[in-house]
Each structure stands twice: as structure tokens, then as C-alpha cells.
PDB file of C-alpha atoms in Angstrom:
ATOM      1  CA  MET A 661     -20.524 -43.078 -18.585  1.00 54.00           C
ATOM      2  CA  GLY A 662     -19.149 -40.642 -21.156  1.00 53.00           C
ATOM      3  CA  GLN A 663     -22.007 -38.238 -20.423  1.00 55.00           C
ATOM      4  CA  MET A 664     -21.199 -38.291 -16.687  1.00 56.00           C
ATOM      5  CA  ARG A 665     -17.511 -37.595 -17.370  1.00 57.00           C
ATOM      6  CA  LYS A 666     -18.451 -34.713 -19.648  1.00 50.00           C
ATOM      7  CA  GLN A 667     -20.795 -33.266 -17.003  1.00 52.00           C
ATOM      8  CA  THR A 668     -18.030 -33.550 -14.378  1.00 51.00           C
ATOM      9  CA  GLN A 669     -15.645 -31.631 -16.649  1.00 49.00           C
ATOM     10  CA  ILE A 670     -18.262 -28.928 -17.175  1.00 42.00           C
ATOM     11  CA  ASN A 671     -18.806 -28.655 -13.416  1.00 49.00           C
ATOM     12  CA  HIS A 672     -15.058 -28.265 -12.875  1.00 44.00           C
ATOM     13  CA  MET A 673     -14.916 -25.519 -15.506  1.00 41.00           C
ATOM     14  CA  LEU A 674     -17.860 -23.699 -13.935  1.00 38.00           C
ATOM     15  CA  ARG A 675     -16.194 -23.927 -10.531  1.00 45.00           C
ATOM     16  CA  ALA A 676     -12.981 -22.485 -11.974  1.00 40.00           C
ATOM     17  CA  LEU A 677     -14.925 -19.608 -13.510  1.00 36.00           C
ATOM     18  CA  GLN A 678     -16.663 -18.985 -10.180  1.00 38.00           C
ATOM     19  CA  LEU A 679     -13.274 -18.794  -8.436  1.00 38.00           C
ATOM     20  CA  VAL A 680     -12.125 -16.245 -11.001  1.00 36.00           C
ATOM     21  CA  ASN A 681     -15.271 -14.168 -10.514  1.00 39.00           C
ATOM     22  CA  ASP A 682     -14.908 -14.349  -6.725  1.00 43.00           C
ATOM     23  CA  ARG A 683     -11.316 -13.185  -6.892  1.00 47.00           C
ATOM     24  CA  ASP A 684     -12.134 -10.422  -9.356  1.00 51.00           C
ATOM     25  CA  GLY A 685     -14.915  -9.292  -7.017  1.00 50.00           C
ATOM     26  CA  VAL A 686     -12.478  -9.071  -4.117  1.00 52.00           C
ATOM     27  CA  ARG A 687      -9.988  -7.184  -6.285  1.00 57.00           C
ATOM     28  CA  THR A 688     -12.684  -4.731  -7.366  1.00 61.00           C
ATOM     29  CA  LYS A 689     -13.480  -3.946  -3.718  1.00 81.00           C
ATOM     30  CA  SER A 690      -9.826  -3.853  -2.685  1.00 87.00           C
ATOM     31  CA  VAL A 691      -7.725  -0.822  -1.791  1.00 91.00           C
ATOM     32  CA  GLN A 692      -5.115  -0.150  -4.474  1.00 90.00           C
ATOM     33  CA  PHE A 693      -1.766   1.618  -4.603  1.00 88.00           C
ATOM     34  CA  GLN A 694      -1.936   5.386  -5.288  1.00 86.00           C
ATOM     35  CA  SER A 695      -5.493   5.612  -3.892  1.00 90.00           C
ATOM     36  CA  CYS A 696      -6.169   8.732  -1.784  1.00 87.00           C
ATOM     37  CA  PHE A 697      -8.558   8.560   1.172  1.00 82.00           C
ATOM     38  CA  GLN A 698      -9.297   9.443   4.772  1.00 86.00           C
ATOM     39  CA  LEU A 699      -8.394   6.966   7.516  1.00 84.00           C
ATOM     40  CA  LEU A 700     -11.006   6.546  10.236  1.00 84.00           C
ATOM     41  CA  GLN A 701     -10.407   4.718  13.493  1.00 78.00           C
ATOM     42  CA  ALA A 702     -13.000   1.929  13.501  1.00 70.00           C
ATOM     43  CA  GLY A 703     -15.793   2.431  16.037  1.00 53.00           C
ATOM     44  CA  THR A 704     -15.033   6.142  16.484  1.00 49.00           C
ATOM     45  CA  THR A 705     -15.038   9.324  14.435  1.00 46.00           C
ATOM     46  CA  GLN A 706     -11.299   9.952  14.667  1.00 48.00           C
ATOM     47  CA  CYS A 707      -9.670  10.792  11.342  1.00 46.00           C
ATOM     48  CA  GLY A 708      -5.890  10.761  11.202  1.00 49.00           C
ATOM     49  CA  ARG A 709      -4.506  14.113  10.058  1.00 47.00           C
ATOM     50  CA  ASP A 710      -1.132  15.798   9.706  1.00 48.00           C
ATOM     51  CA  ARG A 711      -1.005  18.639  12.189  1.00 47.00           C
ATOM     52  CA  HIS A 712       1.178  21.510  11.038  1.00 44.00           C
ATOM     53  CA  VAL A 713       0.715  23.826  14.026  1.00 44.00           C
ATOM     54  CA  GLU A 714       3.794  22.628  15.907  1.00 48.00           C
ATOM     55  CA  ASN A 715       6.416  19.892  15.985  1.00 51.00           C
ATOM     56  CA  TYR A 716       7.158  17.161  18.506  1.00 53.00           C
ATOM     57  CA  SER A 717      10.234  17.265  20.723  1.00 52.00           C
ATOM     58  CA  SER A 718      11.878  14.996  18.141  1.00 54.00           C
ATOM     59  CA  GLY A 719      11.610  17.890  15.695  1.00 60.00           C
ATOM     60  CA  GLN A 720       9.208  16.045  13.398  1.00 66.00           C
ATOM     61  CA  GLN A 721       5.736  17.143  12.422  1.00 78.00           C
ATOM     62  CA  SER A 722       2.994  15.786  14.657  1.00 79.00           C
ATOM     63  CA  VAL A 723      -0.048  13.723  13.631  1.00 83.00           C
ATOM     64  CA  THR A 724      -3.396  13.946  15.440  1.00 81.00           C
ATOM     65  CA  GLY A 725      -6.930  12.553  15.288  1.00 77.00           C
ATOM     66  CA  VAL A 726      -9.893  14.845  14.621  1.00 74.00           C
ATOM     67  CA  THR A 727     -13.641  14.238  14.675  1.00 73.00           C
ATOM     68  CA  SER A 728     -14.481  16.216  11.542  1.00 64.00           C
ATOM     69  CA  VAL A 729     -14.781  14.052   8.449  1.00 64.00           C
ATOM     70  CA  ASP A 730     -14.858  17.235   6.348  1.00 65.00           C
ATOM     71  CA  ASP A 731     -11.253  18.066   7.228  1.00 67.00           C
ATOM     72  CA  SER A 732      -9.328  18.453   3.959  1.00 73.00           C
ATOM     73  CA  ASN A 733      -6.089  17.913   5.886  1.00 78.00           C
ATOM     74  CA  SER A 734      -6.965  14.262   6.605  1.00 82.00           C
ATOM     75  CA  TYR A 735      -6.233  12.658   3.223  1.00 88.00           C
ATOM     76  CA  TRP A 736      -3.476  10.114   2.696  1.00 91.00           C
ATOM     77  CA  ARG A 737      -2.065   8.490  -0.443  1.00 93.00           C
ATOM     78  CA  ILE A 738      -0.985   4.866  -0.311  1.00 94.00           C
ATOM     79  CA  ARG A 739       2.366   3.915  -1.832  1.00 95.00           C
ATOM     80  CA  GLY A 740       4.822   1.043  -1.910  1.00 95.00           C
ATOM     81  CA  LYS A 741       7.365   0.575   0.864  1.00 95.00           C
ATOM     82  CA  THR A 742      10.590   2.593   0.933  1.00 93.00           C
ATOM     83  CA  ALA A 743      12.733   2.343  -2.216  1.00 90.00           C
ATOM     84  CA  THR A 744      10.029   0.524  -4.192  1.00 90.00           C
ATOM     85  CA  VAL A 745       7.567   1.639  -6.852  1.00 84.00           C
ATOM     86  CA  CYS A 746       4.178  -0.097  -7.134  1.00 88.00           C
ATOM     87  CA  GLU A 747       1.986   0.209 -10.206  1.00 87.00           C
ATOM     88  CA  ARG A 748      -1.060   2.399  -9.731  1.00 88.00           C
ATOM     89  CA  GLY A 749      -4.183   0.275  -9.315  1.00 89.00           C
ATOM     90  CA  THR A 750      -2.382  -2.789  -7.932  1.00 92.00           C
ATOM     91  CA  PRO A 751      -4.486  -4.323  -5.110  1.00 94.00           C
ATOM     92  CA  ILE A 752      -2.800  -4.302  -1.700  1.00 95.00           C
ATOM     93  CA  ARG A 753      -2.383  -7.685  -0.080  1.00 96.00           C
ATOM     94  CA  CYS A 754      -2.820  -8.386   3.612  1.00 97.00           C
ATOM     95  CA  GLY A 755       0.661  -8.560   5.129  1.00 98.00           C
ATOM     96  CA  GLN A 756       2.150  -6.198   2.542  1.00 97.00           C
ATOM     97  CA  PRO A 757       4.376  -3.265   3.642  1.00 97.00           C
ATOM     98  CA  ILE A 758       3.262   0.185   2.489  1.00 97.00           C
ATOM     99  CA  ARG A 759       3.803   3.908   3.021  1.00 96.00           C
ATOM    100  CA  LEU A 760       1.039   6.425   3.762  1.00 95.00           C
ATOM    101  CA  THR A 761       1.875   9.866   2.373  1.00 94.00           C
ATOM    102  CA  HIS A 762      -0.025  12.945   3.540  1.00 92.00           C
ATOM    103  CA  VAL A 763      -1.579  14.569   0.470  1.00 90.00           C
ATOM    104  CA  ASN A 764      -1.201  18.220   1.509  1.00 89.00           C
ATOM    105  CA  THR A 765       2.343  18.145   2.906  1.00 90.00           C
ATOM    106  CA  GLY A 766       3.996  15.239   1.088  1.00 93.00           C
ATOM    107  CA  ARG A 767       5.249  13.793   4.384  1.00 93.00           C
ATOM    108  CA  ASN A 768       5.012  10.107   5.273  1.00 94.00           C
ATOM    109  CA  LEU A 769       3.366   8.533   8.309  1.00 95.00           C
ATOM    110  CA  HIS A 770       6.373   7.666  10.469  1.00 94.00           C
ATOM    111  CA  SER A 771       7.307   6.221  13.844  1.00 93.00           C
ATOM    112  CA  HIS A 772      10.529   5.737  15.801  1.00 85.00           C
ATOM    113  CA  HIS A 773      11.782   5.177  19.347  1.00 81.00           C
ATOM    114  CA  PHE A 774      10.877   8.631  20.689  1.00 74.00           C
ATOM    115  CA  THR A 775       8.189   8.396  23.370  1.00 75.00           C
ATOM    116  CA  SER A 776       4.795   9.929  22.558  1.00 72.00           C
ATOM    117  CA  PRO A 777       4.229  13.223  24.447  1.00 66.00           C
ATOM    118  CA  LEU A 778       0.833  12.495  26.072  1.00 64.00           C
ATOM    119  CA  SER A 779       0.505   8.735  26.530  1.00 63.00           C
ATOM    120  CA  GLY A 780       4.203   7.922  26.773  1.00 60.00           C
ATOM    121  CA  ASN A 781       4.255   7.998  30.587  1.00 53.00           C
ATOM    122  CA  GLN A 782       1.953   4.980  30.879  1.00 54.00           C
ATOM    123  CA  VAL A 783       3.020   1.466  31.894  1.00 46.00           C
ATOM    124  CA  TRP A 784       3.158   0.296  28.282  1.00 59.00           C
ATOM    125  CA  TRP A 785       5.539   2.069  25.925  1.00 69.00           C
ATOM    126  CA  HIS A 786       3.770   4.279  23.374  1.00 83.00           C
ATOM    127  CA  PRO A 787       6.140   5.553  20.678  1.00 86.00           C
ATOM    128  CA  GLU A 788       5.498   8.773  18.849  1.00 88.00           C
ATOM    129  CA  VAL A 789       3.826   8.773  15.425  1.00 91.00           C
ATOM    130  CA  SER A 790       4.861  11.691  13.247  1.00 89.00           C
ATOM    131  CA  ALA A 791       4.939  12.952   9.659  1.00 90.00           C
ATOM    132  CA  PHE A 792       8.399  12.813   8.111  1.00 89.00           C
ATOM    133  CA  GLY A 793      10.202  13.440   4.840  1.00 90.00           C
ATOM    134  CA  GLU A 794       9.870  15.835   1.932  1.00 89.00           C
ATOM    135  CA  GLU A 795       7.922  15.326  -1.288  1.00 88.00           C
ATOM    136  CA  GLY A 796       7.103  11.758  -0.320  1.00 87.00           C
ATOM    137  CA  GLU A 797      10.668  10.678   0.435  1.00 89.00           C
ATOM    138  CA  GLY A 798      11.734   9.863   3.994  1.00 89.00           C
ATOM    139  CA  ASP A 799      13.403   6.680   5.254  1.00 92.00           C
ATOM    140  CA  TYR A 800      12.743   3.050   6.193  1.00 95.00           C
ATOM    141  CA  LEU A 801      10.895   4.137   9.356  1.00 95.00           C
ATOM    142  CA  ASP A 802       8.004   5.213   7.099  1.00 97.00           C
ATOM    143  CA  ASP A 803       7.056   1.587   6.362  1.00 97.00           C
ATOM    144  CA  TRP A 804       3.905   0.005   7.841  1.00 98.00           C
ATOM    145  CA  THR A 805       2.536  -3.516   7.286  1.00 98.00           C
ATOM    146  CA  VAL A 806      -1.179  -3.934   6.529  1.00 98.00           C
ATOM    147  CA  LEU A 807      -2.766  -6.505   8.863  1.00 98.00           C
ATOM    148  CA  CYS A 808      -6.150  -7.804   7.687  1.00 97.00           C
ATOM    149  CA  ASN A 809      -8.167 -10.955   7.008  1.00 94.00           C
ATOM    150  CA  GLY A 810      -8.249 -12.493   3.563  1.00 93.00           C
ATOM    151  CA  PRO A 811      -5.974 -12.040   0.573  1.00 95.00           C
ATOM    152  CA  TYR A 812      -6.514  -8.278   0.080  1.00 95.00           C
ATOM    153  CA  TRP A 813      -7.216  -5.094   2.013  1.00 95.00           C
ATOM    154  CA  VAL A 814     -10.865  -4.312   1.127  1.00 93.00           C
ATOM    155  CA  ARG A 815     -12.432  -0.866   1.362  1.00 89.00           C
ATOM    156  CA  ASP A 816     -15.130  -1.671   3.905  1.00 85.00           C
ATOM    157  CA  GLY A 817     -12.879  -3.905   6.015  1.00 92.00           C
ATOM    158  CA  GLU A 818     -11.099  -3.073   9.269  1.00 94.00           C
ATOM    159  CA  VAL A 819      -7.304  -3.218   9.229  1.00 96.00           C
ATOM    160  CA  ARG A 820      -4.373  -2.615  11.524  1.00 97.00           C
ATOM    161  CA  PHE A 821      -1.095  -0.961  10.583  1.00 97.00           C
ATOM    162  CA  LYS A 822       2.003  -2.480  12.167  1.00 98.00           C
ATOM    163  CA  HIS A 823       5.174  -0.413  12.075  1.00 97.00           C
ATOM    164  CA  SER A 824       7.777  -2.450  10.229  1.00 94.00           C
ATOM    165  CA  SER A 825      10.656  -1.480  12.546  1.00 94.00           C
ATOM    166  CA  THR A 826       9.239  -0.902  16.046  1.00 92.00           C
ATOM    167  CA  GLU A 827       6.403  -3.451  15.505  1.00 94.00           C
ATOM    168  CA  VAL A 828       3.845  -1.237  17.267  1.00 94.00           C
ATOM    169  CA  LEU A 829       0.293  -0.725  15.982  1.00 96.00           C
ATOM    170  CA  LEU A 830      -1.042   2.649  14.820  1.00 95.00           C
ATOM    171  CA  SER A 831      -3.480   3.726  17.558  1.00 91.00           C
ATOM    172  CA  VAL A 832      -5.635   6.436  19.115  1.00 89.00           C
ATOM    173  CA  THR A 833      -6.587   5.936  22.777  1.00 83.00           C
ATOM    174  CA  GLY A 834      -8.202   9.265  23.682  1.00 72.00           C
ATOM    175  CA  GLU A 835      -5.449  11.531  25.026  1.00 67.00           C
ATOM    176  CA  GLN A 836      -6.291  15.090  23.958  1.00 64.00           C
ATOM    177  CA  TYR A 837      -4.080  18.099  23.327  1.00 65.00           C
ATOM    178  CA  GLY A 838      -4.710  21.505  24.848  1.00 54.00           C
ATOM    179  CA  ARG A 839      -4.427  24.861  23.157  1.00 59.00           C
ATOM    180  CA  PRO A 840      -3.927  25.796  20.380  1.00 55.00           C
ATOM    181  CA  ILE A 841      -5.421  22.529  19.096  1.00 58.00           C
ATOM    182  CA  SER A 842      -7.854  21.688  21.875  1.00 62.00           C
ATOM    183  CA  GLY A 843      -9.813  18.492  21.289  1.00 69.00           C
ATOM    184  CA  GLN A 844      -7.433  16.919  18.788  1.00 79.00           C
ATOM    185  CA  LYS A 845      -6.300  13.476  19.932  1.00 84.00           C
ATOM    186  CA  GLU A 846      -2.854  11.974  20.031  1.00 84.00           C
ATOM    187  CA  VAL A 847      -1.995   9.348  17.413  1.00 88.00           C
ATOM    188  CA  HIS A 848       0.702   6.982  18.680  1.00 89.00           C
ATOM    189  CA  GLY A 849       1.961   3.416  18.575  1.00 92.00           C
ATOM    190  CA  MET A 850       0.834   0.562  20.841  1.00 91.00           C
ATOM    191  CA  ALA A 851       2.414  -2.839  21.340  1.00 90.00           C
ATOM    192  CA  GLN A 852      -0.879  -4.464  22.370  1.00 90.00           C
ATOM    193  CA  PRO A 853      -3.671  -5.218  19.868  1.00 94.00           C
ATOM    194  CA  SER A 854      -7.013  -3.679  20.868  1.00 92.00           C
ATOM    195  CA  GLN A 855     -10.025  -1.863  19.420  1.00 92.00           C
ATOM    196  CA  ASN A 856      -7.916   1.301  19.573  1.00 90.00           C
ATOM    197  CA  ASN A 857      -5.806   0.207  16.617  1.00 94.00           C
ATOM    198  CA  TYR A 858      -8.417  -0.827  14.041  1.00 95.00           C
ATOM    199  CA  TRP A 859      -8.772   1.494  11.032  1.00 93.00           C
ATOM    200  CA  LYS A 860     -10.898   1.681   7.895  1.00 91.00           C
ATOM    201  CA  THR A 861     -11.004   3.832   4.794  1.00 89.00           C
ATOM    202  CA  MET A 862     -13.531   6.600   4.276  1.00 82.00           C
ATOM    203  CA  GLU A 863     -14.250   8.815   1.317  1.00 70.00           C
ATOM    204  CA  GLY A 864     -11.537   9.264  -1.256  1.00 75.00           C
ATOM    205  CA  ILE A 865     -10.335   8.361  -4.725  1.00 77.00           C
ATOM    206  CA  PHE A 866      -9.778   4.636  -5.252  1.00 72.00           C
ATOM    207  CA  MET A 867      -7.895   3.324  -8.267  1.00 74.00           C
ATOM    208  CA  LYS A 868      -9.288   0.485 -10.385  1.00 70.00           C
ATOM    209  CA  PRO A 869      -7.463  -2.877 -10.318  1.00 65.00           C
ATOM    210  CA  THR A 870      -5.066  -3.206 -13.226  1.00 57.00           C
ATOM    211  CA  GLU A 871      -6.214  -5.256 -16.194  1.00 45.00           C
ATOM    212  CA  LEU A 872      -2.851  -7.054 -16.194  1.00 41.00           C
ATOM    213  CA  LEU A 873      -3.546  -8.596 -12.799  1.00 42.00           C
ATOM    214  CA  LYS A 874      -7.027  -9.696 -13.853  1.00 42.00           C
ATOM    215  CA  THR A 875      -5.566 -11.402 -16.911  1.00 37.00           C
ATOM    216  CA  GLU A 876      -3.019 -13.227 -14.747  1.00 38.00           C
ATOM    217  CA  VAL A 877      -5.795 -14.569 -12.498  1.00 40.00           C
ATOM    218  CA  HIS A 878      -7.737 -15.930 -15.467  1.00 35.00           C
ATOM    219  CA  HIS A 879      -4.656 -17.670 -16.819  1.00 35.00           C
ATOM    220  CA  ALA A 880      -3.834 -19.139 -13.417  1.00 34.00           C
ATOM    221  CA  GLU A 881      -7.327 -20.525 -12.821  1.00 35.00           C
ATOM    222  CA  LEU A 882      -8.141 -21.737 -16.329  1.00 34.00           C
TER     223      LEU A 882
END
């Protein structure tokens, strides 16, 4: 009887250790704050980039999708929501608000109630997505919520970005600009979920999960 109880305790301990290892594995594969990477629309070859050729009618810098994955102007840094500071290497949870800051210009991915220039005349409202702010500082309209499955945003997983104020999803549906940027596609917001608003990370620099968080998981499980 005592031997069976002892074996049961050992099994429970092994299960707890397995849970810790599983969680650590997810954290290792997760996307962390201050990582820099390209964003690719899932199922296509559209990379989101900050376009500094011209501004929208709102006066803000426009954002487009390009097919070249070698475009150095397509890198974004992930940060905490407006007026918050998140420790570098902290894994990003599904449902967490973030900011995406363009590496080359220091402007944040932004949306508001201005209608997008190309797709805005359709039945469904498509708000403009722009790049806004200076040196990483803009306003509360720079905040996007990460929508994904599971506890954390993982590198090889598909995610959606929901604008925290207008509640639209970051999307590319195929509308193309003419000269001087022929072939670049409009990035805009959509109210309806579809394949046009799934995104995933590509090449970049990903931070390692902080040791502090790993320690907290071990203490919680054991």
C-alpha cells in the first residue's frame, strides 16, 4: 500500500515536471517583446512595410504590402501598449495589447477613422492603416491586440491583429497602388475575419524568454 502511494506521488511529480517542460518549450518558441522581424500575410508573400514615398490624405505616412522578402524597410519591433514598458524577452500572450514600431522610421503601426484610399469605397468600411508618431511615441491609436490560439504568440503560428480602438483587423485584400509605387498593395483594416487578416513572423531577431519568468513557472508548478 505504501509502495503504491509512493509511486503515485512520483507520477504526480513527473507530471508536474512535464507541465513545466511543456510551458518552457512554448515560451522558447514564443515571440517576445523587443523582437524585430518581418510580418508576412499568411498564405501570401505580402510583407507589411512603411512606405515613405507619400502620405495619406490624413497627413500620416502610408503602409503598404510588398512581395519582396528582402526589403529592408519591412522590419518591425514589438513593444508594450501605449504608456507601458515591457521587459525585453517577455513572451507575448494571446489577447495582449502591443505596439508595432517600424525599425527604420520609428513610427508606430496606427489606425483611425479615416477611410482607406483604395478599398474604402466598398460596402464594408475599411479604415486606413498608417505609420504615426516620432521615435516610437505616438498615441493610444497605435495599440493592437494579438489574437491567437494558446497561451502565447508562437513564431510559426498565424495571428490576427485587432485594433484596440476601432476593433478592425489588420488586412491586405489585393488593392494595388499605381505609380510611383506600382504593385505595392494597400494595408487597411477590416471588420470581418477572413484569410486576408492572418499574419505570421518571418526572419528577424527574436529575444530569449527571461529567466525570471521561467523561475516563476517552476515555482508555480512545483
